[in-house]
PDB file of C-alpha atoms in Angstrom:
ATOM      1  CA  UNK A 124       0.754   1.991   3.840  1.00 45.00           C
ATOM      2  CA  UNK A 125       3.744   0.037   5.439  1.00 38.00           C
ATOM      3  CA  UNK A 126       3.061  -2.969   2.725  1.00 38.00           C
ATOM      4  CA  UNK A 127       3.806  -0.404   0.135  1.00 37.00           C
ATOM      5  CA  UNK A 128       7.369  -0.492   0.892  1.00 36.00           C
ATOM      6  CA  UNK A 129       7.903  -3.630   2.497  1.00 37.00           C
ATOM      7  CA  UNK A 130       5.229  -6.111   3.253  1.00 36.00           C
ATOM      8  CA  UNK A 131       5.244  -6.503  -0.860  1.00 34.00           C
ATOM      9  CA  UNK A 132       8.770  -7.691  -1.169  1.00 38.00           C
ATOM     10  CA  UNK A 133       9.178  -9.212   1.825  1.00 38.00           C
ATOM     11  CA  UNK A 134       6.048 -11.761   1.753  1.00 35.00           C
ATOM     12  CA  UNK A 135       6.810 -13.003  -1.514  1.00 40.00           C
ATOM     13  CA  UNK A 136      10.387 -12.847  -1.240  1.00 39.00           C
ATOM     14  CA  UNK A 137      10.248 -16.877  -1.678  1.00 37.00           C
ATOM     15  CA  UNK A 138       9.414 -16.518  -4.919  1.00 38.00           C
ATOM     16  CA  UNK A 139      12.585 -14.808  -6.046  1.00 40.00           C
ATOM     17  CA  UNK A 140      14.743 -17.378  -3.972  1.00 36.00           C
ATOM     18  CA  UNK A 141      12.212 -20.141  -4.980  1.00 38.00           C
ATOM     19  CA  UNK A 142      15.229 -21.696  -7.213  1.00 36.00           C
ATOM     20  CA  UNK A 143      18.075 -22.730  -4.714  1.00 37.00           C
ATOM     21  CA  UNK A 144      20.711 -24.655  -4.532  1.00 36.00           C
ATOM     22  CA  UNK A 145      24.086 -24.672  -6.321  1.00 33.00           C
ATOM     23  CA  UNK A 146      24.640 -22.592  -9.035  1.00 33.00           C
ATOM     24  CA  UNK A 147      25.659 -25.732 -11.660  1.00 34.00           C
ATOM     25  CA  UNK A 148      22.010 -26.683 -10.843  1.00 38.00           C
ATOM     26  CA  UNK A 149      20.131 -24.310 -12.745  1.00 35.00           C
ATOM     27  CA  UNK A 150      19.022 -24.624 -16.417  1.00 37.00           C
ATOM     28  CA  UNK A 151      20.825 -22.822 -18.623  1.00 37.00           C
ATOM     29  CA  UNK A 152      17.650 -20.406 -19.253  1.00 33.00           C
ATOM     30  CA  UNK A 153      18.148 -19.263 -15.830  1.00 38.00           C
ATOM     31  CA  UNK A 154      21.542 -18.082 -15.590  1.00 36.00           C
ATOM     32  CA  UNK A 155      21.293 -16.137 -18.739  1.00 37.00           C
ATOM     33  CA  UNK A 156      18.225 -14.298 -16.514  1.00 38.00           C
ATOM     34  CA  UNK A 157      20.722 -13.679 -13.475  1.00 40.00           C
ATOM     35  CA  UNK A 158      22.798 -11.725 -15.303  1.00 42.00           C
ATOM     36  CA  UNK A 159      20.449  -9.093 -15.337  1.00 48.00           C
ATOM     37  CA  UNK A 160      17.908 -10.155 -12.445  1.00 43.00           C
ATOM     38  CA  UNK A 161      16.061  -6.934 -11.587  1.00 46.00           C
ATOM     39  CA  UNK A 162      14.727  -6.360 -15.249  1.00 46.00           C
ATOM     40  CA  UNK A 163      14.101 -10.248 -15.545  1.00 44.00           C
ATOM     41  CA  UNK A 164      11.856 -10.243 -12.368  1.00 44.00           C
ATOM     42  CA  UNK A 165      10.227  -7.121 -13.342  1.00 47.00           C
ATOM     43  CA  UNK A 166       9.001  -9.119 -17.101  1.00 43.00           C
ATOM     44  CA  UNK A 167       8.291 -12.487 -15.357  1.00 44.00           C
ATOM     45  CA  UNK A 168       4.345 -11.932 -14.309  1.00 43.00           C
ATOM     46  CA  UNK A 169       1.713  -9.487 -15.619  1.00 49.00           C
ATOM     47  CA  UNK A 170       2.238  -6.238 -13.954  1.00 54.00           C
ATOM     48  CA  UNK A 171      -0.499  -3.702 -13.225  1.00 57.00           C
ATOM     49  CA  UNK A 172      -1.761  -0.348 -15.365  1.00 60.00           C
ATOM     50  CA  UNK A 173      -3.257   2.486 -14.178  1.00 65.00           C
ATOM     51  CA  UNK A 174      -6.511   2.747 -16.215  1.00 74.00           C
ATOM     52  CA  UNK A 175      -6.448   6.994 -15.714  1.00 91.00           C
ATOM     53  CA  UNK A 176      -4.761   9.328 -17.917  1.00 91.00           C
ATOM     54  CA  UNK A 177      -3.517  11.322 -15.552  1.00 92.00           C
ATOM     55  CA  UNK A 178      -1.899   8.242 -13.200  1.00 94.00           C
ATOM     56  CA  UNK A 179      -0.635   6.768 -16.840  1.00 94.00           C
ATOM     57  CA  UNK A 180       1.342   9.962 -17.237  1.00 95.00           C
ATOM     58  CA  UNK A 181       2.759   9.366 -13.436  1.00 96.00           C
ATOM     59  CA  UNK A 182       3.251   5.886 -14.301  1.00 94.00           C
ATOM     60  CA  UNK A 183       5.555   6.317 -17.110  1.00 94.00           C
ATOM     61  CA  UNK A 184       7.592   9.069 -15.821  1.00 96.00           C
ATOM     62  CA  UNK A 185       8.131   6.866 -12.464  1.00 96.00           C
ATOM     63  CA  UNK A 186       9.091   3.690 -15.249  1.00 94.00           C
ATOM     64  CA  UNK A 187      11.511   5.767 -16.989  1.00 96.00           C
ATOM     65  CA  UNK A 188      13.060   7.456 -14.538  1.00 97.00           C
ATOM     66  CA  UNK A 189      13.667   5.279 -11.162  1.00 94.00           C
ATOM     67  CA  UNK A 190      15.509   7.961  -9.326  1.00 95.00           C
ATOM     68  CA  UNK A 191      12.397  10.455  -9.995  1.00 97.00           C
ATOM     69  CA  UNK A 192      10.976  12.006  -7.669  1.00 97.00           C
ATOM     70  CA  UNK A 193       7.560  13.473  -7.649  1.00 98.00           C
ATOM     71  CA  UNK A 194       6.855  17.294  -6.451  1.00 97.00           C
ATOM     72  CA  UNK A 195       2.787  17.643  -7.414  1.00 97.00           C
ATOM     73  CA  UNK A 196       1.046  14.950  -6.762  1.00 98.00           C
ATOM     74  CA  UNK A 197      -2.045  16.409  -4.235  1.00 98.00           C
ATOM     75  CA  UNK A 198      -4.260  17.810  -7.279  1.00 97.00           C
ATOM     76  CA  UNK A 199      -4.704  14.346  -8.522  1.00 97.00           C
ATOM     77  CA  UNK A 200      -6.804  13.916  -5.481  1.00 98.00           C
ATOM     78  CA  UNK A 201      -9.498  15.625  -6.436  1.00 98.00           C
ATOM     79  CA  UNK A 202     -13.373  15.074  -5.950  1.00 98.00           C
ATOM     80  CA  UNK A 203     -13.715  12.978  -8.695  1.00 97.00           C
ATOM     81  CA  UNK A 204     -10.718  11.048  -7.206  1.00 97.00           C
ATOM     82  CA  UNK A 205     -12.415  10.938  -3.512  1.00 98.00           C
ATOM     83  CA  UNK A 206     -15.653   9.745  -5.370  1.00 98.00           C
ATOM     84  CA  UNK A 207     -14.105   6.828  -6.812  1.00 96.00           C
ATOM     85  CA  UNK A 208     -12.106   6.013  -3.464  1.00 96.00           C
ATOM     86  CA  UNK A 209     -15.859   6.386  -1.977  1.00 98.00           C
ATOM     87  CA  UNK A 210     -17.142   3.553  -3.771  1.00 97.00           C
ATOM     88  CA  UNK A 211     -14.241   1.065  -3.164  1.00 95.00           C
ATOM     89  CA  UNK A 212     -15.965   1.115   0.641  1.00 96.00           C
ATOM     90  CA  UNK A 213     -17.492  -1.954   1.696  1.00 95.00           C
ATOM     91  CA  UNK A 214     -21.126  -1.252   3.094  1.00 94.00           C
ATOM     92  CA  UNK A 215     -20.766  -4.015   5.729  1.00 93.00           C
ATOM     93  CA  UNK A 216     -17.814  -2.679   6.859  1.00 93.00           C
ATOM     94  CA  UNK A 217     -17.398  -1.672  11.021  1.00 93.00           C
ATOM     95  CA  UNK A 218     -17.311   2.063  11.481  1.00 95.00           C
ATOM     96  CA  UNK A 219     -14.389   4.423  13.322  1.00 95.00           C
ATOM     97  CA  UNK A 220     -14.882   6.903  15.761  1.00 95.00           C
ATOM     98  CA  UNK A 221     -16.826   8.662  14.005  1.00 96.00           C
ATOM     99  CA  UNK A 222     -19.756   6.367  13.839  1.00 96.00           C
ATOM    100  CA  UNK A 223     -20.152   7.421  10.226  1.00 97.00           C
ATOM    101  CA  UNK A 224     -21.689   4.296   7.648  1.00 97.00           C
ATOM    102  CA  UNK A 225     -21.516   4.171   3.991  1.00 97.00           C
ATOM    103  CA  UNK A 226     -24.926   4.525   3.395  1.00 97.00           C
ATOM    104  CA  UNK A 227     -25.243   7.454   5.862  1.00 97.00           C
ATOM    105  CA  UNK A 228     -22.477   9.357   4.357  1.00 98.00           C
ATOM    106  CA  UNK A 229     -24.015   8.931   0.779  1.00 98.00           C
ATOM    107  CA  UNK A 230     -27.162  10.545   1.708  1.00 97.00           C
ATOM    108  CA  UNK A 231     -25.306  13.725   0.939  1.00 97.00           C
ATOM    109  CA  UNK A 232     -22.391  12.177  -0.630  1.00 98.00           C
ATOM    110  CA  UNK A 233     -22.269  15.339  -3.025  1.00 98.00           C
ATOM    111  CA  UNK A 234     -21.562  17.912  -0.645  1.00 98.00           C
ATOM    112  CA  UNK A 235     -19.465  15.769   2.048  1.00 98.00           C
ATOM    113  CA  UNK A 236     -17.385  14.897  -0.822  1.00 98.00           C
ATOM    114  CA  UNK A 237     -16.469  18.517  -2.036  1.00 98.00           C
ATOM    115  CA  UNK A 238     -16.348  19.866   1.743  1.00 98.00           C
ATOM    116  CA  UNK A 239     -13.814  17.163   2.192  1.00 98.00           C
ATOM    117  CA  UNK A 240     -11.810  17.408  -0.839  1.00 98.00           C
ATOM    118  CA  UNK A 241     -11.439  21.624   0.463  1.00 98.00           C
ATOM    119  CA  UNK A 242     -10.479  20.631   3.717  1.00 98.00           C
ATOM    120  CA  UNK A 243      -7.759  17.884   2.397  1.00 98.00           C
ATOM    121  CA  UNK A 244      -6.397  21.076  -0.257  1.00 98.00           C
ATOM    122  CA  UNK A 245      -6.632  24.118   2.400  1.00 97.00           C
ATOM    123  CA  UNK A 246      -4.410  21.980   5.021  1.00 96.00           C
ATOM    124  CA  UNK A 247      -7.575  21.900   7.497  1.00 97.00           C
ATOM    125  CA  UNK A 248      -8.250  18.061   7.151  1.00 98.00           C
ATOM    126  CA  UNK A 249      -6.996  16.242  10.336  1.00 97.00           C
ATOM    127  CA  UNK A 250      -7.553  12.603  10.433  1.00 96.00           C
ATOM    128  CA  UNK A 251      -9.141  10.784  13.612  1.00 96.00           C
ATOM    129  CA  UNK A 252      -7.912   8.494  15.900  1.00 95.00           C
ATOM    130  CA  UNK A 253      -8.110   4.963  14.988  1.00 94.00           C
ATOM    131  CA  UNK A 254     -10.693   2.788  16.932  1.00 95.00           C
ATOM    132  CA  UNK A 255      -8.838   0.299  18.389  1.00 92.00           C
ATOM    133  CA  UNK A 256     -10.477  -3.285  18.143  1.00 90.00           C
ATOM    134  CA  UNK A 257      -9.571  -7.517  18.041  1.00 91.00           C
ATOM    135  CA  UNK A 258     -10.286  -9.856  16.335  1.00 88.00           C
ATOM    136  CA  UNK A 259     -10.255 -13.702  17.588  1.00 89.00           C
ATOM    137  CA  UNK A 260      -6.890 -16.035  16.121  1.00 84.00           C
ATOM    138  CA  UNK A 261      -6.694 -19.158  14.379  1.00 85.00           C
ATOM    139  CA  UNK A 262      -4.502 -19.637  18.378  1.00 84.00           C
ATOM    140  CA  UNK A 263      -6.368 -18.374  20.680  1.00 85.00           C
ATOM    141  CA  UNK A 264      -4.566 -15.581  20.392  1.00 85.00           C
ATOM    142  CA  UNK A 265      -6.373 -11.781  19.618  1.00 86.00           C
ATOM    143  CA  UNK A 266      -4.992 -10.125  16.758  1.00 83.00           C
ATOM    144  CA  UNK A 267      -5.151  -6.364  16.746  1.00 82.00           C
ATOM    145  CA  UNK A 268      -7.163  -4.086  14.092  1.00 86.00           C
ATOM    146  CA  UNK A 269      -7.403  -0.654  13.793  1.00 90.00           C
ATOM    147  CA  UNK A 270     -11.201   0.971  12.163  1.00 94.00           C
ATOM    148  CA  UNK A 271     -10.798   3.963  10.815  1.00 95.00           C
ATOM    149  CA  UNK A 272     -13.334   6.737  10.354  1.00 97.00           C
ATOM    150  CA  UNK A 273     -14.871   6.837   6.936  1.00 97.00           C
ATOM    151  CA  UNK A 274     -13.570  10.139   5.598  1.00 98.00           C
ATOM    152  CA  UNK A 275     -10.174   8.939   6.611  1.00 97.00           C
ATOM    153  CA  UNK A 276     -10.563   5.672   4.465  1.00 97.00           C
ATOM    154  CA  UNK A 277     -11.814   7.976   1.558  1.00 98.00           C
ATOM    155  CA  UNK A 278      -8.629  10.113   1.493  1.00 98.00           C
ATOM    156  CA  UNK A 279      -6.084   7.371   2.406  1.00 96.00           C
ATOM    157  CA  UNK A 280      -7.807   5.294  -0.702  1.00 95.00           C
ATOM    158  CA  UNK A 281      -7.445   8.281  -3.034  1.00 97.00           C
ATOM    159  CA  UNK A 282      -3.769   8.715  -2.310  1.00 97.00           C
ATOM    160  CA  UNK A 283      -3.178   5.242  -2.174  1.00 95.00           C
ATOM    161  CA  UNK A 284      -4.519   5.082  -5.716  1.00 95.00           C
ATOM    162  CA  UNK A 285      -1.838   7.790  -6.897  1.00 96.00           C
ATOM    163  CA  UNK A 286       1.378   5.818  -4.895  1.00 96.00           C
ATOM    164  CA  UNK A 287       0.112   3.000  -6.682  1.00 93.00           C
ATOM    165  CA  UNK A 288       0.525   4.832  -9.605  1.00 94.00           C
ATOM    166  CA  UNK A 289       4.552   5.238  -9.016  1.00 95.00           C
ATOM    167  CA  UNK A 290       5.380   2.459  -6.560  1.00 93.00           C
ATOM    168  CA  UNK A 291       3.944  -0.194  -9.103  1.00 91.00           C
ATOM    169  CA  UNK A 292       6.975   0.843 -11.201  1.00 91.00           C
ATOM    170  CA  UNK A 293       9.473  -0.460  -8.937  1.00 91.00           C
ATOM    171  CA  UNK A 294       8.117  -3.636  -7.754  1.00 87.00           C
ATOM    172  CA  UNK A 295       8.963  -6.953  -9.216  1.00 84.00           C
ATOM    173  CA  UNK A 296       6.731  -8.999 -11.356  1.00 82.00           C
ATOM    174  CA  UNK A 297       6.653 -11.599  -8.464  1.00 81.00           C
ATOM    175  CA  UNK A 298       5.539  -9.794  -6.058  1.00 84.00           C
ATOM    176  CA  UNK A 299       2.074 -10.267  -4.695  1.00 84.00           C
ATOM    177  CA  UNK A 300       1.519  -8.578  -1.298  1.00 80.00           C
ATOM    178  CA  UNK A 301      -1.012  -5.676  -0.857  1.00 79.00           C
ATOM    179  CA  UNK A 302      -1.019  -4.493  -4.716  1.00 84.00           C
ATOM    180  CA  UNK A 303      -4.153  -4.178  -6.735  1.00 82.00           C
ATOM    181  CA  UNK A 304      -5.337  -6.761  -9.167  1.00 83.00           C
ATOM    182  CA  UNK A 305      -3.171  -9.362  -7.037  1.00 85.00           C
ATOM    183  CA  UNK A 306      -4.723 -11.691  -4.483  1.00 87.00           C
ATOM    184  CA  UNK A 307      -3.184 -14.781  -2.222  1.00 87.00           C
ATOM    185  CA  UNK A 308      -4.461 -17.271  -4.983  1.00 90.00           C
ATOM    186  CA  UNK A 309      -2.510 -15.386  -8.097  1.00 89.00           C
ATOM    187  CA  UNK A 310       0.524 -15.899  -5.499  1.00 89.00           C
ATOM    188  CA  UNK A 311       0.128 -19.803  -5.119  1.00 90.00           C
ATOM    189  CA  UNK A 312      -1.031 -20.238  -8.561  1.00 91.00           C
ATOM    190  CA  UNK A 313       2.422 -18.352  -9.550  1.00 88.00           C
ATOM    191  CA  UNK A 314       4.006 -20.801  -6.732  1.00 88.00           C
ATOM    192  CA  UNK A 315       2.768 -23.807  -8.301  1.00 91.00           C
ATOM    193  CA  UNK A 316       3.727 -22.951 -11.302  1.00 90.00           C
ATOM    194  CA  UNK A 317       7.550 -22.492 -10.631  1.00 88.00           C
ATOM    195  CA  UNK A 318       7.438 -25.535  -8.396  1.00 90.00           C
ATOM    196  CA  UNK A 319       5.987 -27.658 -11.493  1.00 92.00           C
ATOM    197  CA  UNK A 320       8.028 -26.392 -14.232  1.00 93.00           C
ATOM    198  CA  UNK A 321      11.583 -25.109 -12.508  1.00 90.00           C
ATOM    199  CA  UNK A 322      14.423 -27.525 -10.752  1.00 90.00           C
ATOM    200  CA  UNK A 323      13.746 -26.194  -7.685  1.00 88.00           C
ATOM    201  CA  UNK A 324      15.544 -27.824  -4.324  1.00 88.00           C
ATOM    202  CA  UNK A 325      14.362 -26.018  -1.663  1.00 87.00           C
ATOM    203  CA  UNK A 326      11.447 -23.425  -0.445  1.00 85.00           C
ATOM    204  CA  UNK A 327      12.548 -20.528   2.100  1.00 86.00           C
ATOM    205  CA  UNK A 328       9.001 -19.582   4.283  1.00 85.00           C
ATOM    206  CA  UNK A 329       9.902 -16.571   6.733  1.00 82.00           C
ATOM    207  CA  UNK A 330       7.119 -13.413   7.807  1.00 80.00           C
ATOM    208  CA  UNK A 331       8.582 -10.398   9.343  1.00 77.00           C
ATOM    209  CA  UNK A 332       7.423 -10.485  12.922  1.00 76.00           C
ATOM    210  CA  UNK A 333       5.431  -7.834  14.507  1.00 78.00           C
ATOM    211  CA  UNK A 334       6.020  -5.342  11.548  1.00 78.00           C
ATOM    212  CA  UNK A 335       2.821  -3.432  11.619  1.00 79.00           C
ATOM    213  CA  UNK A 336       3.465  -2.805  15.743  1.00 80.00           C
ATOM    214  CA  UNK A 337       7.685  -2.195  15.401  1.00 83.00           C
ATOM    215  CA  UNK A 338       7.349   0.214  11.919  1.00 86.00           C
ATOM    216  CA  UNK A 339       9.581   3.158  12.546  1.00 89.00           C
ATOM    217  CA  UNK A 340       7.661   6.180  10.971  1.00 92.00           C
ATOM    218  CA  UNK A 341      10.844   8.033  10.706  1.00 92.00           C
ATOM    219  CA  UNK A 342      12.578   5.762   8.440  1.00 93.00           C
ATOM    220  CA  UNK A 343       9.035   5.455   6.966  1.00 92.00           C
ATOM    221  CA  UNK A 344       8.760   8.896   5.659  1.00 95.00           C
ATOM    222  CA  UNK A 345      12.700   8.692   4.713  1.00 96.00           C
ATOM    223  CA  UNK A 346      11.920   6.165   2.448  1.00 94.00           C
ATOM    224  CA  UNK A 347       8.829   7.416   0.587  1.00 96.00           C
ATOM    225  CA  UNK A 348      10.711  11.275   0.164  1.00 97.00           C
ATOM    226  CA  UNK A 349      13.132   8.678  -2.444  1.00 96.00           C
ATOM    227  CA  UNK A 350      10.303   9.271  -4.917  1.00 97.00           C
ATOM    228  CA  UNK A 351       7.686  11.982  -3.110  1.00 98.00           C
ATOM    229  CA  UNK A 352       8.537  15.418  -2.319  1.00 98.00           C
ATOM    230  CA  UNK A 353       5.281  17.057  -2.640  1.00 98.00           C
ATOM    231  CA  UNK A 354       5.444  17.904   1.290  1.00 97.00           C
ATOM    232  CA  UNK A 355       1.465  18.044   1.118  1.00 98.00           C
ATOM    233  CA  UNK A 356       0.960  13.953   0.294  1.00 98.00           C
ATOM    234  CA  UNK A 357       4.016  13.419   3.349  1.00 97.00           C
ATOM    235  CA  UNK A 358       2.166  15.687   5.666  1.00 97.00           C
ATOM    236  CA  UNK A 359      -0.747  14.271   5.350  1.00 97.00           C
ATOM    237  CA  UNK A 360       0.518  10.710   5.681  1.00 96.00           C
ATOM    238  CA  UNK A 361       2.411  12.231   8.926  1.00 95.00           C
ATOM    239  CA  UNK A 362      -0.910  12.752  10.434  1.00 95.00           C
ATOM    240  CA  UNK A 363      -2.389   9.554   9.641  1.00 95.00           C
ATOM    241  CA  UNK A 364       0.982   8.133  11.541  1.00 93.00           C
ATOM    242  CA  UNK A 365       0.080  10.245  14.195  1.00 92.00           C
ATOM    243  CA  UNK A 366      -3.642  10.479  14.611  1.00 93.00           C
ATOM    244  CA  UNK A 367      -3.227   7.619  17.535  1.00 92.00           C
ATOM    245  CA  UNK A 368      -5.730   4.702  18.760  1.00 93.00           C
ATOM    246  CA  UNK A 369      -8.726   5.444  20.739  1.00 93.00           C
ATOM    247  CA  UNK A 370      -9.450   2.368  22.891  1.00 92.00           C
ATOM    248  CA  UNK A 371     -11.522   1.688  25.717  1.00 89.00           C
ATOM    249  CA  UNK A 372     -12.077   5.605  25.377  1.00 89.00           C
ATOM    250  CA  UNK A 373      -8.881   6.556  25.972  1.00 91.00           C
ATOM    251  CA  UNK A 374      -6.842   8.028  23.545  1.00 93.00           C
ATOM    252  CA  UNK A 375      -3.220   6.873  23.294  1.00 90.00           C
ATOM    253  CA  UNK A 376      -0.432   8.372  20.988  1.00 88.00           C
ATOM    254  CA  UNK A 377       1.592   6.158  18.422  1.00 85.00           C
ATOM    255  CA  UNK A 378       5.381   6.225  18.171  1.00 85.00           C
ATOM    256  CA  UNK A 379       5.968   3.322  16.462  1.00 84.00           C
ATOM    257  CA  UNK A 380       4.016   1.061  14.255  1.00 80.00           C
ATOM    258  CA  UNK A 381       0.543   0.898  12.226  1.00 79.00           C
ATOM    259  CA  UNK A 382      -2.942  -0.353  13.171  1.00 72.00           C
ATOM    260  CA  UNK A 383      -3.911  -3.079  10.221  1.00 68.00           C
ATOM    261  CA  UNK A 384      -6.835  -2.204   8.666  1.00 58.00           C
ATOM    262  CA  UNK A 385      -6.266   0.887   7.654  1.00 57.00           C
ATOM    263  CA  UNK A 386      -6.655   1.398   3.693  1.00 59.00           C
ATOM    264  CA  UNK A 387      -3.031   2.980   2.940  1.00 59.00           C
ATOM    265  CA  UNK A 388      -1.875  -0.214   4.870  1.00 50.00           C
ATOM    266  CA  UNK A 389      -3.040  -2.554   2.495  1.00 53.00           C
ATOM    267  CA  UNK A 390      -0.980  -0.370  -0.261  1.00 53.00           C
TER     268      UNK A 390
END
């Protein structure tokens, strides 16, 4: 979930500042769009809709209103939400802890889904740990991942699909990172673009290092009570901050940071 906040802005950052240099150097078109920038950024690409009545309803308000902040949000979880957050799984995909697969949990998807969707609303759903694993670098380094059980992915995708909802309000139109219906190639198709048809004189690259291992949940929650105070949705991404990483057995608590891989992390 840390890319809802951050890792969205800050990866495509270079496309705001993609057209440097001195101020005399830019065509008139673009200083017109300075004057205003945040509402010219927000225009410049396609931005994305939720397709749900419901989440349309929590789209607008969060549009309208930027200093809005949202106190019911958990009943838009619902089964039929968990169902659809069930089939964004990927089969293939490694299990967590729990040793649960797709296709075993569908057997009786039915009933798991409703006995999860009570636990998540009666306050009795705790999330697992998060099974520590790595994967090999383009280096020879190891990066770090972090598998999460199934039922954990279901809920964290269901409530990822309602922050969507309000956080796609405030992003710009240029930014790319972690958002649905936006990929690395609509990002270097936009980057092409500017590069062909802007004066552009120079290209800033920079990646924020280590931010999944250094994120401080404190200032984490902070920032998402700016726009959610239903204190079920922040308690239950509390837990998944807390649940901790299960490796080599061992179970080890987490202060700081977020295992990649997890589904609210690619929010």
């Amino acid at each position: 979930m840390t890319d809802l906040f951050w890792g969205a802005r800050c990866v495509n950052c270079a496309r705001r500042v993609l057209t440097g240099g001195r101020r005399g150097d830019l065509p008139p078109y673009r200083t017109r769009l300075e004057r205003n920038p945040q509402e010219a950024a927000k225009g410049q690409t396609r931005r994305w809709q939720p397709l749900l009545p419901h989440l349309l309803r929590v789209n607008a308000v969060a549009r309208r209103d930027g200093q809005a902040r949202f106190t019911a949000l958990l009943h838009h979880v619902d089964v039929e939400a968990l169902s659809r957050a069930f089939k964004r799984q990927r089969r293939a995909a490694s299990p967590g802890v729990d040793r649960v697969t797709v296709d075993e949990y569908e057997q009786n998807l039915d009933d798991n889904l409703q006995r999860l969707h009570e636990r998540v609303h009666s306050g009795q759903y705790w999330p697992k740990p998060v099974l520590r694993v790595y994967i090999p670098k383009a280096d020879g380094g190891k990066r770090k991942l972090g598998l999460s059980a199934l039922e954990d992915k279901i809920v964290q995708s269901a409530v990822a699909e309602v922050l969507n909802a309000i956080y796609e309000a405030d992003f710009y139109g240029f930014s790319y990172g972690f958002r649905p219906g936006r990929s690395p190639h609509g990002a270097l198709e936009s980057l092409e673009k500017a590069l062909m048809t802007q004066r552009v004189n120079w290209v800033l690259d920079f990646d924020v290092q280590t931010f999944f291992d250094s994120l401080d949940h404190e200032w984490l929650v902070r920032m998402l009570e700016h726009r959610i105070a239903d204190r079920r949705i922040l308690r239950l991404i509390k837990r998944w901050l807390k649940a901790g990483i299960l490796e080599g057995g061992e179970w080890t608590v987490v202060e700081t940071g977020a295992p990649r891989g997890r589904e609210l992390a690619r929010s």
